[in-house]
Tab-separated table of C-alpha atoms and ligand atoms in Angstrom:
chain	number	residue	atom	x	y	z
M	3	MET	CA	18.478	-7.984	18.825
M	4	SER	CA	20.491	-4.827	19.385
M	5	ASP	CA	21.287	-4.018	15.739
M	6	LEU	CA	19.752	-0.875	14.298
M	7	VAL	CA	16.776	-1.559	12.036
M	8	PRO	CA	17.368	-0.255	8.493
M	9	VAL	CA	14.778	2.324	7.442
M	10	ILE	CA	14.740	3.077	3.736
M	11	ARG	CA	13.528	6.604	3.026
M	12	SER	CA	13.811	9.394	0.475
M	13	ASP	CA	12.861	13.058	0.208
M	14	ALA	CA	11.326	12.426	-3.247
M	15	HIS	CA	7.896	12.056	-1.659
M	16	LEU	CA	7.938	15.709	-0.543
M	17	ALA	CA	7.121	16.785	-4.116
M	18	HIS	CA	3.904	14.737	-4.056
M	19	ALA	CA	2.186	17.507	-2.109
M	20	GLY	CA	-0.595	20.070	-2.114
M	21	LEU	CA	-2.994	17.246	-2.787
M	22	ILE	CA	-6.757	17.365	-2.686
M	23	GLU	CA	-9.372	14.662	-2.803
M	24	LEU	CA	-13.076	14.620	-3.457
M	25	ALA	CA	-14.905	13.044	-0.543
M	26	SER	CA	-18.648	12.646	-0.960
M	27	GLY	CA	-18.585	15.436	-3.509
M	28	VAL	CA	-16.615	17.872	-1.332
M	29	GLU	CA	-13.059	18.985	-2.131
M	30	ILE	CA	-10.864	18.549	0.931
M	31	PRO	CA	-7.095	18.506	1.583
M	32	CYS	CA	-5.853	14.980	0.918
M	33	PHE	CA	-5.465	12.899	4.077
M	34	GLU	CA	-2.417	11.312	2.433
M	35	SER	CA	0.175	14.076	2.992
M	36	PRO	CA	3.960	14.552	3.266
M	37	GLU	CA	3.517	15.383	6.956
M	38	ARG	CA	2.763	11.694	7.541
M	39	MET	CA	6.277	10.544	6.618
M	40	ILE	CA	7.878	13.546	8.281
M	41	ALA	CA	6.163	12.585	11.558
M	42	ILE	CA	7.215	8.940	11.294
M	43	GLU	CA	10.837	9.815	10.529
M	44	ALA	CA	10.998	12.209	13.469
M	45	ALA	CA	9.763	9.527	15.857
M	46	LEU	CA	12.169	6.883	14.531
M	47	LEU	CA	15.054	9.335	14.848
M	48	ALA	CA	14.108	10.195	18.421
M	49	ASP	CA	13.840	6.504	19.303
M	50	GLY	CA	17.405	5.894	18.148
M	51	GLY	CA	16.931	2.247	17.188
M	52	PHE	CA	16.894	2.874	13.455
M	53	ALA	CA	19.449	3.503	10.691
M	54	PHE	CA	18.201	5.721	7.836
M	55	GLU	CA	19.290	4.813	4.310
M	56	GLU	CA	18.498	6.138	0.842
M	57	PRO	CA	17.028	3.713	-1.719
M	58	ASN	CA	18.919	2.125	-4.601
M	59	GLN	CA	17.508	2.738	-8.067
M	60	HIS	CA	15.866	-0.252	-9.728
M	61	GLY	CA	14.354	1.322	-12.834
M	62	ARG	CA	11.075	0.134	-14.275
M	63	ALA	CA	11.611	-3.609	-14.506
M	64	PRO	CA	10.176	-4.438	-11.060
M	65	ILE	CA	7.122	-2.266	-11.819
M	66	LEU	CA	6.539	-3.790	-15.265
M	67	ALA	CA	6.582	-7.219	-13.627
M	68	VAL	CA	3.357	-6.282	-11.819
M	69	HIS	CA	1.616	-3.416	-13.664
M	70	ASP	CA	0.294	-2.986	-17.220
M	71	ALA	CA	2.510	-0.935	-19.523
M	72	GLU	CA	-0.491	1.092	-20.777
M	73	MET	CA	-1.391	2.194	-17.264
M	74	ILE	CA	2.204	3.140	-16.499
M	75	GLU	CA	2.405	5.177	-19.719
M	76	ALA	CA	-0.826	7.079	-19.016
M	77	PHE	CA	0.309	7.830	-15.456
M	78	GLU	CA	3.799	8.902	-16.511
M	79	HIS	CA	2.507	11.508	-18.965
M	80	ALA	CA	-0.807	12.526	-17.387
M	81	TRP	CA	0.523	15.623	-15.668
M	82	THR	CA	2.508	17.027	-18.601
M	83	ASP	CA	-0.336	16.300	-21.047
M	84	ALA	CA	-2.819	17.991	-18.695
M	85	VAL	CA	-0.566	21.060	-18.477
M	86	ALA	CA	0.021	21.087	-22.247
M	87	ALA	CA	-3.729	20.921	-22.873
M	88	GLY	CA	-4.399	23.762	-20.439
M	89	ALA	CA	-6.342	21.383	-18.199
M	90	ALA	CA	-3.874	22.065	-15.386
M	91	ASP	CA	-1.850	25.201	-14.744
M	92	GLY	CA	0.598	23.768	-12.252
M	93	SER	CA	-0.994	25.468	-9.273
M	94	ARG	CA	-3.423	22.686	-8.402
M	95	PRO	CA	-3.497	18.908	-8.525
M	96	TRP	CA	-5.190	17.262	-11.459
M	97	LEU	CA	-7.824	14.526	-11.290
M	98	PRO	CA	-9.703	12.854	-14.138
M	99	ASP	CA	-13.430	13.529	-14.264
M	100	THR	CA	-14.436	10.714	-16.609
M	101	PHE	CA	-13.858	7.076	-15.756
M	102	LEU	CA	-14.023	4.041	-18.016
M	103	LEU	CA	-16.108	1.359	-16.354
M	104	ALA	CA	-16.549	-2.180	-17.675
M	105	ALA	CA	-20.227	-1.299	-18.166
M	106	TYR	CA	-19.344	1.541	-20.582
M	107	ARG	CA	-18.683	-0.934	-23.377
M	108	GLY	CA	-21.543	-3.378	-23.142
M	109	PRO	CA	-21.322	-5.347	-26.388
M	110	MET	CA	-19.052	-2.767	-28.048
M	111	PRO	CA	-15.389	-3.554	-28.736
M	112	ALA	CA	-12.675	-1.485	-27.082
M	113	SER	CA	-12.597	1.963	-28.653
M	114	GLU	CA	-9.705	4.142	-29.650
M	115	LEU	CA	-8.305	6.185	-26.775
M	116	PRO	CA	-8.232	9.974	-26.331
M	117	ALA	CA	-4.879	11.501	-27.289
M	118	GLY	CA	-4.267	13.247	-23.960
M	119	ARG	CA	-2.838	10.803	-21.501
M	120	HIS	CA	-4.542	12.716	-18.688
M	121	HIS	CA	-7.842	11.692	-20.295
M	122	GLN	CA	-6.538	8.152	-20.812
M	123	LEU	CA	-5.921	7.981	-17.076
M	124	GLY	CA	-9.691	7.821	-16.573
M	125	ALA	CA	-9.464	4.269	-17.914
M	126	TYR	CA	-7.002	3.342	-15.175
M	127	LEU	CA	-8.343	5.011	-12.052
M	128	PHE	CA	-11.156	3.949	-9.745
M	129	ASP	CA	-11.695	6.837	-7.348
M	130	THR	CA	-11.396	10.597	-6.843
M	131	ALA	CA	-8.810	10.470	-4.062
M	132	THR	CA	-5.725	9.866	-6.179
M	133	PRO	CA	-4.580	13.268	-7.479
M	134	ILE	CA	-1.599	13.977	-9.700
M	135	VAL	CA	0.893	16.829	-9.382
M	136	ALA	CA	4.269	17.405	-11.030
M	137	GLY	CA	6.085	15.369	-8.367
M	138	THR	CA	3.708	12.409	-8.235
M	139	TRP	CA	5.397	10.244	-10.856
M	140	GLY	CA	8.849	10.653	-9.298
M	141	ALA	CA	7.528	10.012	-5.813
M	142	ALA	CA	5.759	6.835	-6.933
M	143	LEU	CA	8.885	5.545	-8.716
M	144	THR	CA	10.963	6.276	-5.627
M	145	ALA	CA	8.459	4.548	-3.326
M	146	VAL	CA	9.050	1.394	-5.366
M	147	ASP	CA	12.810	1.851	-5.012
M	148	VAL	CA	12.314	2.287	-1.260
M	149	ALA	CA	10.328	-0.950	-1.082
M	150	VAL	CA	12.704	-3.009	-3.200
M	151	THR	CA	15.722	-1.657	-1.304
M	152	ALA	CA	14.085	-2.730	1.972
M	153	ALA	CA	13.677	-6.183	0.417
M	154	GLU	CA	17.343	-6.177	-0.606
M	155	ARG	CA	18.367	-5.417	2.975
M	156	VAL	CA	16.394	-8.377	4.321
M	157	VAL	CA	17.520	-10.772	1.585
M	158	GLY	CA	21.024	-9.567	2.432
M	159	GLY	CA	20.679	-10.647	6.053
M	160	ALA	CA	18.774	-8.037	8.046
M	161	ALA	CA	16.047	-9.601	10.204
M	162	LEU	CA	13.790	-6.599	9.651
M	163	ALA	CA	13.731	-3.588	7.350
M	164	TYR	CA	11.174	-0.796	7.091
M	165	GLY	CA	10.398	0.867	3.770
M	166	LEU	CA	8.899	4.329	4.266
M	167	CYS	CA	6.876	4.164	1.080
M	168	ARG	CA	4.954	7.257	0.085
M	169	PRO	CA	2.727	7.177	-1.872
M	170	PRO	CA	1.351	3.920	-0.483
M	171	GLY	CA	0.512	0.998	-2.761
M	172	HIS	CA	-1.979	-1.688	-1.788
M	173	HIS	CA	-5.002	-0.262	-3.636
M	174	ALA	CA	-3.133	-0.210	-6.983
M	175	ALA	CA	-4.081	-3.207	-9.137
M	176	ARG	CA	-2.374	-4.557	-12.252
M	177	GLY	CA	-3.975	-1.957	-14.514
M	178	MET	CA	-5.572	0.458	-12.070
M	179	LEU	CA	-4.615	3.293	-9.717
M	180	GLY	CA	-6.628	4.499	-6.736
M	181	GLY	CA	-6.900	4.944	-2.990
M	182	TYR	CA	-3.860	7.294	-2.789
M	183	CYS	CA	-1.881	4.480	-4.522
M	184	TYR	CA	-0.082	4.485	-7.897
M	185	PHE	CA	2.280	1.505	-7.861
M	186	ASN	CA	1.693	-1.475	-5.579
M	187	ASN	CA	4.893	-1.420	-3.554
M	188	ALA	CA	4.145	-4.629	-1.603
M	189	ALA	CA	3.081	-6.608	-4.671
M	190	ILE	CA	6.185	-5.420	-6.513
M	191	VAL	CA	8.352	-6.622	-3.627
M	192	ALA	CA	6.595	-10.013	-3.527
M	193	GLU	CA	7.110	-10.454	-7.267
M	194	TRP	CA	10.708	-9.245	-6.974
M	195	LEU	CA	11.351	-11.859	-4.275
M	196	ARG	CA	10.055	-14.507	-6.705
M	197	ARG	CA	12.018	-13.302	-9.727
M	198	GLU	CA	15.194	-11.905	-8.204
M	199	GLY	CA	15.270	-13.279	-4.688
M	200	GLY	CA	15.077	-16.975	-5.539
M	201	ALA	CA	11.884	-17.467	-3.524
M	202	ARG	CA	9.185	-19.972	-4.429
M	203	ARG	CA	6.522	-19.007	-1.881
M	204	VAL	CA	5.913	-15.468	-0.580
M	205	ALA	CA	3.372	-14.389	2.049
M	206	ILE	CA	1.933	-10.866	2.253
M	207	LEU	CA	0.206	-9.813	5.478
M	208	ASP	CA	-1.863	-6.635	5.056
M	209	ILE	CA	-2.726	-4.855	8.312
M	210	ASP	CA	-3.866	-1.534	6.848
M	211	TYR	CA	-7.408	-0.455	7.850
M	212	HIS	CA	-8.542	-0.840	4.231
M	213	HIS	CA	-8.735	-3.963	2.131
M	214	GLY	CA	-5.751	-4.188	-0.237
M	215	ASN	CA	-7.848	-4.725	-3.331
M	216	GLY	CA	-4.892	-4.220	-5.657
M	217	THR	CA	-2.663	-6.785	-4.003
M	218	GLN	CA	-5.507	-9.287	-3.852
M	219	GLN	CA	-6.270	-8.812	-7.561
M	220	ILE	CA	-2.641	-9.148	-8.638
M	221	PHE	CA	-2.172	-12.492	-6.874
M	222	TRP	CA	-5.779	-13.824	-7.083
M	223	GLU	CA	-4.855	-16.784	-9.295
M	224	ARG	CA	-1.320	-17.271	-8.050
M	225	GLY	CA	-0.318	-20.408	-6.187
M	226	ASP	CA	3.019	-18.919	-5.121
M	227	VAL	CA	1.847	-15.818	-3.223
M	228	LEU	CA	-0.354	-15.918	-0.119
M	229	TYR	CA	-2.384	-12.731	0.483
M	230	LEU	CA	-3.934	-12.240	3.923
M	231	SER	CA	-5.744	-9.059	4.932
M	232	LEU	CA	-7.309	-7.776	8.157
M	233	HIS	CA	-9.433	-4.700	7.531
M	234	ALA	CA	-12.666	-2.817	8.143
M	235	ASP	CA	-15.645	-4.680	6.698
M	236	PRO	CA	-16.131	-3.409	3.124
M	237	ALA	CA	-19.871	-3.527	3.738
M	238	ARG	CA	-19.295	-0.136	5.423
M	239	ALA	CA	-15.757	0.904	4.502
M	240	TYR	CA	-13.690	1.851	1.482
M	241	PRO	CA	-12.976	0.236	-1.005
M	242	TYR	CA	-16.477	-1.300	-0.704
M	243	PHE	CA	-16.163	-3.695	-3.663
M	244	SER	CA	-13.706	-6.255	-2.288
M	245	GLY	CA	-12.418	-7.674	0.962
M	246	TYR	CA	-15.405	-9.791	1.956
M	247	ALA	CA	-14.760	-13.065	3.780
M	248	SER	CA	-16.153	-15.006	0.828
M	249	GLU	CA	-13.207	-13.973	-1.391
M	250	GLY	CA	-10.570	-16.700	-1.394
M	251	GLY	CA	-8.680	-16.677	-4.682
M	252	ALA	CA	-9.147	-18.920	-7.729
M	253	GLY	CA	-7.306	-21.408	-9.907
M	254	ASP	CA	-3.805	-22.064	-8.583
M	255	GLY	CA	-4.538	-19.357	-6.006
M	256	ALA	CA	-7.704	-20.966	-4.615
M	257	GLY	CA	-7.493	-20.765	-0.836
M	258	LEU	CA	-4.427	-18.490	-0.946
M	259	THR	CA	-6.352	-15.245	-0.470
M	260	ARG	CA	-8.070	-14.739	2.852
M	261	ASN	CA	-9.907	-11.741	4.304
M	262	TRP	CA	-10.881	-10.862	7.856
M	263	PRO	CA	-13.506	-8.077	7.741
M	264	LEU	CA	-13.672	-6.374	11.140
M	265	ALA	CA	-16.564	-4.670	12.906
M	266	ALA	CA	-16.522	-0.964	13.752
M	267	ARG	CA	-14.696	-0.196	17.020
M	268	ALA	CA	-12.892	-3.561	16.980
M	269	GLY	CA	-9.973	-3.413	19.400
M	270	LEU	CA	-6.959	-5.589	20.097
M	271	ASP	CA	-8.972	-8.560	21.404
M	272	ASP	CA	-10.885	-9.014	18.154
M	273	TYR	CA	-7.864	-8.085	16.108
M	274	ALA	CA	-5.625	-10.644	17.806
M	275	VAL	CA	-8.078	-13.489	17.098
M	276	ALA	CA	-8.015	-12.728	13.369
M	277	LEU	CA	-4.266	-12.128	13.370
M	278	ALA	CA	-3.582	-15.464	15.082
M	279	GLU	CA	-5.550	-17.215	12.325
M	280	ALA	CA	-3.586	-15.366	9.668
M	281	LEU	CA	-0.288	-16.280	11.313
M	282	ARG	CA	-1.285	-19.958	11.399
M	283	MET	CA	-2.018	-19.765	7.662
M	284	ILE	CA	1.424	-18.298	7.040
M	285	VAL	CA	3.051	-21.152	8.959
M	286	ALA	CA	1.018	-23.720	6.979
M	287	PHE	CA	1.982	-22.057	3.679
M	288	ALA	CA	5.667	-22.348	4.663
M	289	PRO	CA	7.101	-19.351	2.788
M	290	ASP	CA	10.756	-19.613	1.768
M	291	ALA	CA	11.065	-15.816	1.490
M	292	PRO	CA	10.858	-12.931	3.938
M	293	LEU	CA	7.381	-11.970	5.103
M	294	VAL	CA	6.025	-8.833	3.417
M	295	ILE	CA	3.863	-6.621	5.640
M	296	SER	CA	1.594	-3.899	4.258
M	297	ALA	CA	1.547	-1.775	7.398
M	298	GLY	CA	-1.164	0.836	7.841
M	299	PHE	CA	-1.894	2.732	11.031
M	300	ASP	CA	-5.375	3.817	9.964
M	301	THR	CA	-6.592	1.085	12.352
M	302	PHE	CA	-5.721	3.538	15.154
M	303	GLU	CA	-8.534	4.610	17.480
M	304	ARG	CA	-8.278	8.275	16.489
M	305	ASP	CA	-7.642	7.867	12.766
M	306	PRO	CA	-9.687	10.500	10.886
M	307	ILE	CA	-10.891	8.073	8.175
M	308	GLY	CA	-10.981	4.825	10.173
M	309	ASP	CA	-13.350	3.418	12.788
M	310	LEU	CA	-11.330	0.644	14.460
M	311	ALA	CA	-9.988	1.121	17.972
M	312	LEU	CA	-6.349	0.034	18.182
M	313	ARG	CA	-4.183	1.943	20.663
M	314	THR	CA	-0.513	2.770	20.339
M	315	GLN	CA	0.583	-0.022	22.685
M	316	ASP	CA	-1.495	-2.516	20.659
M	317	TYR	CA	0.834	-2.115	17.678
M	318	ARG	CA	3.688	-3.397	19.815
M	319	GLU	CA	1.661	-6.497	20.692
M	320	ILE	CA	0.733	-6.989	17.015
M	321	GLY	CA	4.428	-6.714	16.143
M	322	ARG	CA	5.314	-9.240	18.837
M	323	MET	CA	2.723	-11.699	17.559
M	324	ILE	CA	4.121	-11.430	14.024
M	325	ALA	CA	7.693	-11.696	15.329
M	326	GLY	CA	6.650	-15.035	16.833
M	327	LEU	CA	6.833	-16.423	13.284
M	328	ARG	CA	10.595	-15.933	13.479
M	329	MET	CA	10.630	-14.916	9.825
M	330	PRO	CA	12.756	-12.170	8.317
M	331	THR	CA	10.333	-9.334	7.636
M	332	ILE	CA	9.998	-6.507	5.111
M	333	THR	CA	7.617	-3.902	6.520
M	334	LEU	CA	6.237	-1.382	4.019
M	335	GLN	CA	4.297	1.746	4.930
M	336	GLU	CA	0.728	1.990	3.635
M	337	GLY	CA	-1.944	4.215	5.263
M	338	GLY	CA	-2.463	5.952	8.611
M	339	TYR	CA	-3.679	9.545	8.898
M	340	ALA	CA	-3.662	10.518	12.586
M	341	ILE	CA	-0.460	12.463	12.088
M	342	ASP	CA	0.144	13.237	15.775
M	343	ALA	CA	0.182	9.504	16.617
M	344	LEU	CA	1.729	8.003	13.475
M	345	GLY	CA	5.295	8.157	14.737
M	346	ALA	CA	4.538	6.486	18.059
M	347	ASN	CA	2.461	3.840	16.317
M	348	ALA	CA	5.249	3.041	13.852
M	349	VAL	CA	7.841	2.842	16.638
M	350	ALA	CA	5.517	0.531	18.587
M	351	LEU	CA	4.955	-1.854	15.680
M	352	LEU	CA	8.641	-2.002	14.777
M	353	THR	CA	9.651	-2.471	18.414
M	354	GLY	CA	7.343	-5.458	18.607
M	355	LEU	CA	8.533	-6.776	15.258
M	356	ARG	CA	12.132	-6.713	16.377
M	357	GLY	CA	11.116	-8.921	19.283
M	358	ALA	CA	11.263	-6.347	22.071
P	24	SP5	C1	-3.552	3.572	1.534
P	24	SP5	C2	-4.871	3.963	2.108
P	24	SP5	O1	-5.052	3.915	3.308
P	24	SP5	N1	-5.789	4.419	1.242
P	24	SP5	C3	-7.088	4.787	1.708
P	24	SP5	C4	-7.882	5.521	0.685
P	24	SP5	C5	-9.197	5.964	1.266
P	24	SP5	N2	-9.805	6.933	0.443
P	24	SP5	C6	-11.175	7.227	0.719
P	24	SP5	C7	-11.323	7.929	2.014
P	24	SP5	C8	-12.751	8.203	2.360
P	24	SP5	C9	-12.729	9.183	3.487
P	24	SP5	N3	-13.975	9.369	4.108
P	24	SP5	C10	-13.854	10.433	5.062
P	24	SP5	C11	-14.699	10.231	6.251
P	24	SP5	C12	-14.324	11.299	7.260
P	24	SP5	N4	-15.094	11.205	8.427
P	25	ZN	ZN1	-5.701	2.387	4.533
């Protein structure tokens, strides 16, 4: 294949910046930074095999098809309400400090909600690594447009398209933000393929270092979407509360979720065994839509928050293995924080995916 691979990208993510996260009680610069996308774009440009395109606007309908309206509303207004209340002055990111857990209620019925939508956000957030600044809402909306535009390219005939989504998405559940994620770009694309793309069966392959708890939750009971994830064992790794091998979906979705928890320092040999099983499941499921890949490079051997051991050349082999499915493929960017290697890793995966 000699055609250029379409890469959907936007500068809107640059305003989702200056982020901090709380890690084990310590405030640190957020690993999820604009420099990540800048590094990937520079490497794709230098490679020359890619055609950069801006996203089309799709509005809120594709988001509302996946996420709760109440969560969207709290997120949309959290920053301006925080500023209006004097809880943020615009110079620093804002994070809720009070979270609504299921255990809060016990036998009590749902209460009224606080007026400030920044306080409401505590009912829709599960960690302290998902900060909000003035540009966060716009960046998250645009990341969805990036993802859906990549899907449009593939439905329109491209064999492969790459959506440079930032912020990432796979930790965002139907009514919950977290893990640097606000809207679940991959889940939105899968649902869009069902509703707008005429597909009946969609497969999502998640190769980020972390379990995609949000994607799994959204499609847990769905018989029309297969969710397969290779990731660090949640017994030791974020997000801790999902991604175990025992989790397999329920109802119509029974057997259509599958997880491969990986040991620390797992390299390509271990990874390829799990990936081959996942690819066989995709073949058996017989999707009639493009494959959706949640692509994270936090599986890299030098990733600052990961502990797997994939090397740059391994991503090319992983891409080749997936390309063996001979399915049109929508690749969406998730995590990956070793900024100096992100570009090479992305080029390697996409080179493999395009069958080279
Ligand atoms: C999309 C994605 O990859 N989200 C990951 C969110 C992970 N957030 C928690 C990170 C915990 C970092 N622990 C730092 C250990 C440094 N040695
Ligand atoms: Zn990750």
